[in-house]
Amino acid sequence: MSYHFSKTVGLPFDAAVAAATESLKKNGFGVLTQIDVKDTLHKKIGVDFRPYLILGACNPKLAYEALTLEDKIGTMLPCNVVVQQHRDNEVEISAVDPVASMSSIDNPNLARVANQVRDLLKKVISDIA
């Protein structure tokens, strides 16, 4: 089982970030955090890195449901979506597979929620042009 789903898009990096953010919104997610890995690595350790942005996405209804089922599930929230530019200037968008990340938790009700989130995140990725 893979821990993510990914898609290469024919968009420049900034347009891919905007498209990912809009697709998340259309599918019931908000972006709680945005981590610019390229900028952070440059500031903290002085290295140059490719454009790489981590969007911390959350579907409030499903997050609430998960939190009521497992009080420590916040250690696995929010769901990360990564937009990265590769050396050949191709831009890839990836989302975590919550089923894979939560598979070690023995809670069938949580597995049901994780499957719902997985389906939505797959739609987020597939909807991006």
Coordinates of C-alpha atoms in Angstrom, one line a residue:
M1 CA 0.0 0.0 0.0
S2 CA 1.4 3.4 -1.0
Y3 CA 1.4 6.2 1.6
H4 CA 0.4 8.9 -1.0
F5 CA -1.3 9.6 -4.3
S6 CA 0.3 11.9 -6.7
K7 CA -0.2 13.6 -10.1
T8 CA 2.1 15.6 -12.3
V9 CA 0.4 18.7 -13.6
G10 CA 1.1 20.9 -16.6
L11 CA 1.1 24.1 -14.5
P12 CA 3.8 26.4 -13.2
F13 CA 4.5 26.0 -9.5
D14 CA 2.5 29.0 -8.2
A15 CA -0.4 28.1 -10.4
A16 CA -0.3 24.5 -9.2
V17 CA -0.4 25.7 -5.6
A18 CA -3.4 27.9 -6.4
A19 CA -5.1 24.9 -8.2
A20 CA -4.4 22.6 -5.3
T21 CA -5.8 25.1 -2.8
E22 CA -8.9 25.6 -4.8
S23 CA -9.5 21.9 -5.3
L24 CA -9.1 21.4 -1.6
K25 CA -11.7 24.1 -0.9
K26 CA -14.1 22.6 -3.5
N27 CA -13.9 19.3 -1.7
G28 CA -14.5 20.6 1.8
F29 CA -10.9 21.2 3.0
G30 CA -9.3 24.3 4.3
V31 CA -5.6 25.0 4.4
L32 CA -4.6 25.4 8.1
T33 CA -0.8 25.6 7.5
Q34 CA 1.5 26.3 4.7
I35 CA 5.2 25.4 5.0
D36 CA 7.6 26.7 2.4
V37 CA 10.3 24.0 2.6
K38 CA 12.6 25.8 0.1
D39 CA 12.6 29.0 2.1
T40 CA 12.9 27.3 5.5
L41 CA 15.9 25.2 4.4
H42 CA 17.6 28.2 3.0
K43 CA 17.0 30.3 6.2
K44 CA 17.9 27.5 8.7
I45 CA 20.8 25.6 7.0
G46 CA 21.7 27.8 4.0
V47 CA 20.9 25.2 1.3
D48 CA 19.2 25.7 -2.0
F49 CA 16.3 23.4 -2.5
R50 CA 13.7 23.2 -5.2
P51 CA 10.2 24.8 -4.8
Y52 CA 8.5 22.5 -2.3
L53 CA 5.4 23.6 -0.3
I54 CA 3.5 21.6 2.3
L55 CA -0.2 22.5 2.7
G56 CA -1.8 21.3 5.9
A57 CA -5.3 20.6 4.9
C58 CA -8.3 19.9 7.1
N59 CA -11.9 18.9 6.5
P60 CA -13.4 20.2 9.8
K61 CA -16.4 17.8 9.9
L62 CA -14.3 14.7 9.3
A63 CA -11.5 15.9 11.6
Y64 CA -14.1 16.5 14.4
E65 CA -15.5 13.0 13.8
A66 CA -12.0 11.5 14.0
L67 CA -11.2 13.4 17.2
T68 CA -14.3 12.1 18.9
L69 CA -13.3 8.5 18.0
E70 CA -9.6 8.8 19.0
D71 CA -8.4 11.6 21.2
K72 CA -4.7 11.2 20.1
I73 CA -5.6 11.3 16.3
G74 CA -4.5 14.9 16.3
T75 CA -0.9 13.6 16.1
M76 CA -1.8 12.7 12.5
L77 CA -3.7 15.9 11.5
P78 CA -3.8 17.9 9.3
C79 CA -3.6 15.9 6.1
N80 CA -0.5 17.0 4.2
V81 CA -0.7 17.9 0.5
V82 CA 2.7 18.6 -1.2
V83 CA 3.3 20.7 -4.3
Q84 CA 6.9 20.3 -5.5
Q85 CA 8.8 21.2 -8.6
H86 CA 11.3 18.6 -9.9
R87 CA 14.6 19.3 -11.7
D88 CA 12.9 19.1 -15.1
N89 CA 10.4 21.8 -14.1
E90 CA 7.6 19.3 -13.8
V91 CA 5.3 20.1 -10.9
E92 CA 3.9 17.2 -8.9
I93 CA 1.1 17.4 -6.4
S94 CA 0.8 14.6 -3.7
A95 CA -1.6 13.9 -0.9
V96 CA -1.1 11.6 2.1
D97 CA -3.2 8.5 2.1
P98 CA -4.9 8.6 5.5
V99 CA -5.8 5.0 5.4
A100 CA -2.1 4.0 5.1
S101 CA -1.1 6.4 7.9
M102 CA -3.9 5.3 10.2
S103 CA -3.7 1.6 9.5
S104 CA -2.0 0.9 12.8
I105 CA -4.9 2.2 14.8
D106 CA -7.3 -0.6 15.7
N107 CA -10.6 1.3 15.4
P108 CA -13.0 0.3 12.7
N109 CA -15.0 3.5 13.1
L110 CA -11.8 5.5 12.5
A111 CA -11.0 3.4 9.5
R112 CA -14.4 4.4 8.0
V113 CA -13.5 8.1 8.5
A114 CA -10.1 7.6 7.0
N115 CA -11.6 6.0 3.9
Q116 CA -13.9 9.0 3.5
V117 CA -11.0 11.4 3.7
R118 CA -9.0 9.2 1.3
D119 CA -11.8 9.4 -1.2
L120 CA -12.0 13.2 -0.9
L121 CA -8.2 13.6 -1.2
K122 CA -8.1 11.4 -4.3
K123 CA -10.8 13.6 -5.8
V124 CA -8.8 16.7 -4.9
I125 CA -5.8 15.4 -6.8
S126 CA -7.7 14.1 -9.8
D127 CA -9.6 17.4 -10.1
I128 CA -6.5 19.4 -10.7
A129 CA -5.8 20.0 -14.4

